[in-house]
CSV table of N, CA and C in Angstrom, one decimal:
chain,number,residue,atom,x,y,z
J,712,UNK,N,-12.9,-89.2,-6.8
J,712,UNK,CA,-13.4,-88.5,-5.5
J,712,UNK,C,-12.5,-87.4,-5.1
J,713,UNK,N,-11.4,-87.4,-5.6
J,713,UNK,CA,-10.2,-86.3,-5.0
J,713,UNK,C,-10.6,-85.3,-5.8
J,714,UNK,N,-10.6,-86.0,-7.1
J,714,UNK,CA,-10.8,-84.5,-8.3
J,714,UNK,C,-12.5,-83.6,-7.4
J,715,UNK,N,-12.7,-84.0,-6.8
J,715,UNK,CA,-14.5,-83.7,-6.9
J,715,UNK,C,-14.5,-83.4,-5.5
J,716,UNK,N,-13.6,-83.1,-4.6
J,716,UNK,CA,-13.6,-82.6,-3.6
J,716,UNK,C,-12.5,-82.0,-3.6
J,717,UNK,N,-11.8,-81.5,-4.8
J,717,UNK,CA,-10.7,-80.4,-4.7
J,717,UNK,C,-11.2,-79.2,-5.9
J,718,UNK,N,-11.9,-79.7,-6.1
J,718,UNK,CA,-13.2,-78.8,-7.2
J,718,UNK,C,-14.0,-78.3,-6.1
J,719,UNK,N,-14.8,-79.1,-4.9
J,719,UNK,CA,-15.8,-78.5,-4.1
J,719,UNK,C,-14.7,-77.6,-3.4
J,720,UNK,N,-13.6,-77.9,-2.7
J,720,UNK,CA,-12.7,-77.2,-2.6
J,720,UNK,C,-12.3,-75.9,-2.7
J,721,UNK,N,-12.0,-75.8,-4.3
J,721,UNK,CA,-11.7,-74.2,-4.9
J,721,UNK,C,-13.0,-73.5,-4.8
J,722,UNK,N,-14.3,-74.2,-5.4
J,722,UNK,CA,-15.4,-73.6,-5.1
J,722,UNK,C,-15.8,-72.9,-4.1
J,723,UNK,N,-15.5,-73.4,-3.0
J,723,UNK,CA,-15.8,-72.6,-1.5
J,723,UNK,C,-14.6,-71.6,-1.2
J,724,UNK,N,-13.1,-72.2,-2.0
J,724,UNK,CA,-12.3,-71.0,-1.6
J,724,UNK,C,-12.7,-69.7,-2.7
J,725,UNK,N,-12.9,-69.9,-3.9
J,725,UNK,CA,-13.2,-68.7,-4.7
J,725,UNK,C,-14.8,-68.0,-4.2
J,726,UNK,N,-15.9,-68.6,-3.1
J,726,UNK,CA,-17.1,-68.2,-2.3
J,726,UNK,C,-16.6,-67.1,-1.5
J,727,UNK,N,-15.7,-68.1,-0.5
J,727,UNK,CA,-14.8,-67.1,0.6
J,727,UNK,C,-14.1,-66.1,-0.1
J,728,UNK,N,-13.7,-65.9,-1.2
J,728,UNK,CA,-12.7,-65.1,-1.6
J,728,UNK,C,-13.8,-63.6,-1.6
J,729,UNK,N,-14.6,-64.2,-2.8
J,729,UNK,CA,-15.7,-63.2,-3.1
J,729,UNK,C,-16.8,-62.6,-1.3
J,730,UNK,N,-17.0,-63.4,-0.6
J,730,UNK,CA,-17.7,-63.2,0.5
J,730,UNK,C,-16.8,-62.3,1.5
J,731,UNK,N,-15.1,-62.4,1.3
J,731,UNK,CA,-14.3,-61.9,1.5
J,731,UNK,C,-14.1,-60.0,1.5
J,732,UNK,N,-14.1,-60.2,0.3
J,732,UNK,CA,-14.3,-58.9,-0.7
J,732,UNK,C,-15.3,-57.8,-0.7
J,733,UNK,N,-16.6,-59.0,-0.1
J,733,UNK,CA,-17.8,-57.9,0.0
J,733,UNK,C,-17.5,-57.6,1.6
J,734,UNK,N,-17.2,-58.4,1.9
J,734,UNK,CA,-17.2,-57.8,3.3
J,734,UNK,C,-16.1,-56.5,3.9
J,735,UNK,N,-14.7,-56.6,2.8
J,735,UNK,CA,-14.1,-55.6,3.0
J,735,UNK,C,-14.4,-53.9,2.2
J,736,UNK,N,-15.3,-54.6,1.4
J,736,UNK,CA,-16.3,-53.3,0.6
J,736,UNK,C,-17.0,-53.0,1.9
J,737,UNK,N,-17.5,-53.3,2.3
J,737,UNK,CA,-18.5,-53.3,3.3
J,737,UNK,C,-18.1,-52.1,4.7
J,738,UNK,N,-16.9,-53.1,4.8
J,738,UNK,CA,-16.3,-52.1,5.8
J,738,UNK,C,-15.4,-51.0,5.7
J,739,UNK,N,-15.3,-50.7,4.4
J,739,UNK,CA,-14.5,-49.1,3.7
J,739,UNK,C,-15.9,-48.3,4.1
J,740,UNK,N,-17.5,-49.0,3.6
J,740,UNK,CA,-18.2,-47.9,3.4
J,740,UNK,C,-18.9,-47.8,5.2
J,741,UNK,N,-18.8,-48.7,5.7
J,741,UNK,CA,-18.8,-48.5,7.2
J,741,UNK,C,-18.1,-47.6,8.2
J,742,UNK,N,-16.5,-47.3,7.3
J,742,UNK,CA,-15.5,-46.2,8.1
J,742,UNK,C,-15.9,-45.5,7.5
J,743,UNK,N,-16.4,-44.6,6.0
J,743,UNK,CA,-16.7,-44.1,5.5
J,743,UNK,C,-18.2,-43.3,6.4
J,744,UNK,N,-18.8,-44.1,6.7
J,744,UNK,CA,-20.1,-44.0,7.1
J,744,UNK,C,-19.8,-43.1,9.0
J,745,UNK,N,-18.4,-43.9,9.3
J,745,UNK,CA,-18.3,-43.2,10.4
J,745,UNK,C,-17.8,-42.2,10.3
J,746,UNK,N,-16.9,-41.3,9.5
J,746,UNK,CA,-16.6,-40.2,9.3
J,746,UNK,C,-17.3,-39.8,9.1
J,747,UNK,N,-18.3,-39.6,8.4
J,747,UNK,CA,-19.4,-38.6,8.1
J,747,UNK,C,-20.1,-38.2,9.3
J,748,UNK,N,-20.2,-39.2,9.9
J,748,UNK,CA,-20.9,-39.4,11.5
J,748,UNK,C,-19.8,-38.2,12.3
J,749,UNK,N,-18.8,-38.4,12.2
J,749,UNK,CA,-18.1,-37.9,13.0
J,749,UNK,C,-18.1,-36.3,12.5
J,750,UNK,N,-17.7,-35.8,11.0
J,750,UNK,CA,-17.9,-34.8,10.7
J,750,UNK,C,-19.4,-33.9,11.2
J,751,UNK,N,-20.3,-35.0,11.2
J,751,UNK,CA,-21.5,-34.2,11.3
J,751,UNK,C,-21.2,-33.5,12.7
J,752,UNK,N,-21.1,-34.9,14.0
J,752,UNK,CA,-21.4,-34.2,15.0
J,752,UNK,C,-20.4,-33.3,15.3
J,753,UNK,N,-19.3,-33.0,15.0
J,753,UNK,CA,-18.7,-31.7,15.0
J,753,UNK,C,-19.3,-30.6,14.4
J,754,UNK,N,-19.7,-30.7,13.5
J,754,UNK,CA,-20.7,-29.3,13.0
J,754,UNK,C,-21.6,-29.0,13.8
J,755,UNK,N,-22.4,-30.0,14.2
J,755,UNK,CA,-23.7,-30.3,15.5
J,755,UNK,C,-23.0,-29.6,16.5
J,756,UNK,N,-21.6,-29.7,16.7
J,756,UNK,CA,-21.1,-29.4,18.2
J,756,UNK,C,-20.8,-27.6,17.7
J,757,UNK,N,-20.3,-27.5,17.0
J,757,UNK,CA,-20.5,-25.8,16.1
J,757,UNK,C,-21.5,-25.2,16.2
J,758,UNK,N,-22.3,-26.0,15.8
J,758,UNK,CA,-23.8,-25.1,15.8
J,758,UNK,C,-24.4,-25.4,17.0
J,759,UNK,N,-23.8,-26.1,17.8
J,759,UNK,CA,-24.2,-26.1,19.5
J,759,UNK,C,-23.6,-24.7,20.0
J,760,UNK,N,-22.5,-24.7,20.1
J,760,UNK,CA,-21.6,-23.8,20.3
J,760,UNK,C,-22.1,-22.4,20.3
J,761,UNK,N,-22.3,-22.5,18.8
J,761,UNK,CA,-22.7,-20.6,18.0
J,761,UNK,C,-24.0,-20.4,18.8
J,762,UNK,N,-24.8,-21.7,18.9
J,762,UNK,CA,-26.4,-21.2,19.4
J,762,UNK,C,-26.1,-20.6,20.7
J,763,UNK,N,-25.2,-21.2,21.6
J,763,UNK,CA,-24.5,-21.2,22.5
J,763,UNK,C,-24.4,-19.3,22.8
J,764,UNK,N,-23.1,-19.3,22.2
J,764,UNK,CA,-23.0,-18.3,22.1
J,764,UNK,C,-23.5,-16.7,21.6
J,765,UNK,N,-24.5,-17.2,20.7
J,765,UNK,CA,-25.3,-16.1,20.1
J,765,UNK,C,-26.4,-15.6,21.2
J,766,UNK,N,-26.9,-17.4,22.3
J,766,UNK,CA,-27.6,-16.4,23.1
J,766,UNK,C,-27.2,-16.1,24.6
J,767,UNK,N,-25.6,-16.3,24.6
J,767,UNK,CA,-25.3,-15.0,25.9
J,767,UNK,C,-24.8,-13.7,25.2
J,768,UNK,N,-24.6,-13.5,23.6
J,768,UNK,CA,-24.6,-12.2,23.0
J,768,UNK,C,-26.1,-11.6,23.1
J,769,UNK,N,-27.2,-12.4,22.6
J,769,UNK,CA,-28.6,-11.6,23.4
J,769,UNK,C,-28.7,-11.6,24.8
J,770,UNK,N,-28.1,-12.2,25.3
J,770,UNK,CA,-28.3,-11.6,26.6
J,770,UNK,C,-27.8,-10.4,27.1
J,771,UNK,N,-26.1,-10.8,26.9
J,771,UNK,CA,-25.4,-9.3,27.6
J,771,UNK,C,-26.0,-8.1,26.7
J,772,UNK,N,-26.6,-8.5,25.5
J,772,UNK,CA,-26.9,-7.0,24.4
J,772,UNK,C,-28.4,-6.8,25.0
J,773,UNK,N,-29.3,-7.5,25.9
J,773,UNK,CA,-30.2,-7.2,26.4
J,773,UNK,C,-30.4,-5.8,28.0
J,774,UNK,N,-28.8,-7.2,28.6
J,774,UNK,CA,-28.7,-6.3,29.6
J,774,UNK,C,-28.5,-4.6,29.3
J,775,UNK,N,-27.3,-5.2,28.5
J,775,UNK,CA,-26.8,-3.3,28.0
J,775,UNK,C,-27.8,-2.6,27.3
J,776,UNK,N,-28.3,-3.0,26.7
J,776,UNK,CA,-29.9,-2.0,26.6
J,776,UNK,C,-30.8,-1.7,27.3
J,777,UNK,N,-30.8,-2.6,28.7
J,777,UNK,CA,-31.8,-2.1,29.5
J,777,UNK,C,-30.8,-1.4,30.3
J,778,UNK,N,-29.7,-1.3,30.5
J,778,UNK,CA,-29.0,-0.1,31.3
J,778,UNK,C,-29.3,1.2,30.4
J,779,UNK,N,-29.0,1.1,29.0
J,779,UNK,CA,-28.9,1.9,28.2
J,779,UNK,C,-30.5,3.0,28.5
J,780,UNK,N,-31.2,2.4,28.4
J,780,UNK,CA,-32.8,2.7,28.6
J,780,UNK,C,-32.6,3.6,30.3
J,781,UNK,N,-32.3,3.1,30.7
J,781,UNK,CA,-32.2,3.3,32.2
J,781,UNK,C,-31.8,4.9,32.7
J,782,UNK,N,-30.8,5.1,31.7
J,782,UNK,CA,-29.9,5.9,31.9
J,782,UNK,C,-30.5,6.8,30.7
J,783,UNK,N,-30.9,6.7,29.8
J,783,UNK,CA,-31.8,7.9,29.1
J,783,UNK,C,-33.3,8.1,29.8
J,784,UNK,N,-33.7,7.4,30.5
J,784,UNK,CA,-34.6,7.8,31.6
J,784,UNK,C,-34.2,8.8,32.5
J,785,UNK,N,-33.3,8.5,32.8
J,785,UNK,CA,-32.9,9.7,34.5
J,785,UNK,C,-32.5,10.6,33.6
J,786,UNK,N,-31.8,10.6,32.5
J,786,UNK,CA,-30.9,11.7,31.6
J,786,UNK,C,-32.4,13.0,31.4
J,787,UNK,N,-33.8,12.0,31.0
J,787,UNK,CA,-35.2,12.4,30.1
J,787,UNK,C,-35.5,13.5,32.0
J,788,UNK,N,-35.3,12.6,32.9
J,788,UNK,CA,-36.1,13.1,34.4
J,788,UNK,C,-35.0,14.3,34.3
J,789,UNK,N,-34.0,14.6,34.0
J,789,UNK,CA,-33.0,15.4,34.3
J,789,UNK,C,-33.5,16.9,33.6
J,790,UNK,N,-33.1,16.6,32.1
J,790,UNK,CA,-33.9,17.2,31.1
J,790,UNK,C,-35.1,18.0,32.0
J,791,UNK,N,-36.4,17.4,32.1
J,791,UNK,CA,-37.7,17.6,32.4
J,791,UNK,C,-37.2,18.5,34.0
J,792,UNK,N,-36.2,18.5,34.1
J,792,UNK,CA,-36.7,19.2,35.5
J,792,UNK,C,-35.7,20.8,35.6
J,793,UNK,N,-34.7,20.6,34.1
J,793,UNK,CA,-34.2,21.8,34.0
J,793,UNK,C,-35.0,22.6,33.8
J,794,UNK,N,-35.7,22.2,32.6
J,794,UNK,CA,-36.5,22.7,31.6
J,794,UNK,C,-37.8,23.7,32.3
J,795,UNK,N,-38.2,22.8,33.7
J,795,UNK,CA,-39.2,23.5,34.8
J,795,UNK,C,-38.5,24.6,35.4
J,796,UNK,N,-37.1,24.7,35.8
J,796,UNK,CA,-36.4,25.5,36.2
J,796,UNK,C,-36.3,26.5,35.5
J,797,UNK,N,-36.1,26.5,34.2
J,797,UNK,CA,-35.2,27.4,32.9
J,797,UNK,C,-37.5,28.3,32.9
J,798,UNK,N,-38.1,27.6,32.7
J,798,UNK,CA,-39.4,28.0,32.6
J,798,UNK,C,-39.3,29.0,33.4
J,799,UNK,N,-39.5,28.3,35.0
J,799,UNK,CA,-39.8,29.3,36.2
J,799,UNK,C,-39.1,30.4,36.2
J,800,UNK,N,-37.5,30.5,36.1
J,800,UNK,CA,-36.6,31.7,35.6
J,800,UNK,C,-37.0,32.8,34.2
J,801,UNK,N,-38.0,32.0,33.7
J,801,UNK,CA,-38.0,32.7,32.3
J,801,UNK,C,-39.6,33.9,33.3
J,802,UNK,N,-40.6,33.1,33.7
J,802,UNK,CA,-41.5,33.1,34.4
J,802,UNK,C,-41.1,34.6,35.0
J,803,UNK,N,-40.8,34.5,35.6
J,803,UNK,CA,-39.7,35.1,36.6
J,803,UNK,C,-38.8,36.9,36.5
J,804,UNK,N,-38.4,36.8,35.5
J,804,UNK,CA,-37.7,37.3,34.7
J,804,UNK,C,-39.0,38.1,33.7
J,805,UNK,N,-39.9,37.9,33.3
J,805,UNK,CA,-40.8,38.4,32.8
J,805,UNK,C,-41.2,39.2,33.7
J,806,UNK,N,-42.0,38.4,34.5
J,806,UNK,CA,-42.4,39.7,35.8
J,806,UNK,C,-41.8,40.5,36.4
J,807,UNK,N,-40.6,40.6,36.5
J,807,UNK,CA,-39.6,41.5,36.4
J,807,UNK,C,-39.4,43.0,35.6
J,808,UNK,N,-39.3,42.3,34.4
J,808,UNK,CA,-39.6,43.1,33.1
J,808,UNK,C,-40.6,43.5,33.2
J,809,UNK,N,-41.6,43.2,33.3
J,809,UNK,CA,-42.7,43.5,33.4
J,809,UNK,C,-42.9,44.7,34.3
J,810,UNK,N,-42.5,44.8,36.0
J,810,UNK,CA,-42.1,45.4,37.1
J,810,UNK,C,-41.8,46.9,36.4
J,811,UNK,N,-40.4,46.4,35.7
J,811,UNK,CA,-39.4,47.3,35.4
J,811,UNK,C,-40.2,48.5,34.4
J,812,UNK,N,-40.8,47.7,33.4
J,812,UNK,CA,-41.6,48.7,32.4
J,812,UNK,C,-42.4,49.4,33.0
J,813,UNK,N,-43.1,49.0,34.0
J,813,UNK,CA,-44.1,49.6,34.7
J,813,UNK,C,-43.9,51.1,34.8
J,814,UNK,N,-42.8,50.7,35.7
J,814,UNK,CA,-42.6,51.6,37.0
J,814,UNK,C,-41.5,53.0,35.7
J,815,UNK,N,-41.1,52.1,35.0
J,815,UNK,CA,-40.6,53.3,34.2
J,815,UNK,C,-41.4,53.9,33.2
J,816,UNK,N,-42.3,53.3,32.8
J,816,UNK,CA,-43.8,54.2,32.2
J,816,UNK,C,-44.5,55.2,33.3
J,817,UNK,N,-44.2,54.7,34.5
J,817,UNK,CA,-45.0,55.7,35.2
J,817,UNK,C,-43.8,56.7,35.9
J,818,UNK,N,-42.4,56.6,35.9
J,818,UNK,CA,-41.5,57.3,36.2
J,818,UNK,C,-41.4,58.6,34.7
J,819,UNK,N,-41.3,57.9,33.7
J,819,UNK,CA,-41.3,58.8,32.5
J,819,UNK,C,-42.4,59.8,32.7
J,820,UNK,N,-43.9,59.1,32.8
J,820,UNK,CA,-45.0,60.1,32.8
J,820,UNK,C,-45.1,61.0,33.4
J,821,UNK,N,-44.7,60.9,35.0
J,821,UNK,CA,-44.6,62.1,36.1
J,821,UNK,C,-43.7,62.9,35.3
């Protein structure tokens, strides 16, 4: 009866041994499993970040192009209203010329 319950004995210590074993396999690929975890959500937090970041770069690159816009508007109104001036001067100046030839065609003739 001794032999035969020091036999059941080893049997359940060499169970535990092995049941042992799987369980410390177990838990290498469990830390394992958490690092990856952990690696991921750091990249997750990167690519939080960059999304992050990329859209207050469209923003401020929105703002400054609608200044941008803004400011070649009044630059275009600026433009457009020399350009009526430089006309009306040209306008101007013609009739003048015009005056001038006149009056010296008919100053030469006499």
């Amino acid at each position: 009866a001794v032999v035969s319950t020091q036999s059941t004995g080893i049997q359940e210590n060499g169970a535990l041994k092995r049941e042992n074993e799987l369980l410390i396999v177990k838990c290498a690929k469990v830390e394992e499993c958490e690092k990856q975890i952990g690696a991921l959500k750091e990249k997750f937090q990167s690519y939080v970040a960059a999304s992050e970041g990329r859209q207050k770069l469209e923003v401020e690159l929105r703002e400054q192009l609608r200044r941008e816009v803004a400011a070649l508007k009044l630059l275009l109104r600026e433009k457009e209203e020399l350009v009526s001036v430089l006309m009306e001067e040209r306008s101007n100046k013609r009739s003048d010329t015009l005056q001038y030839d006149f009056i010296t065609a008919n100053t030469v003739s006499l």
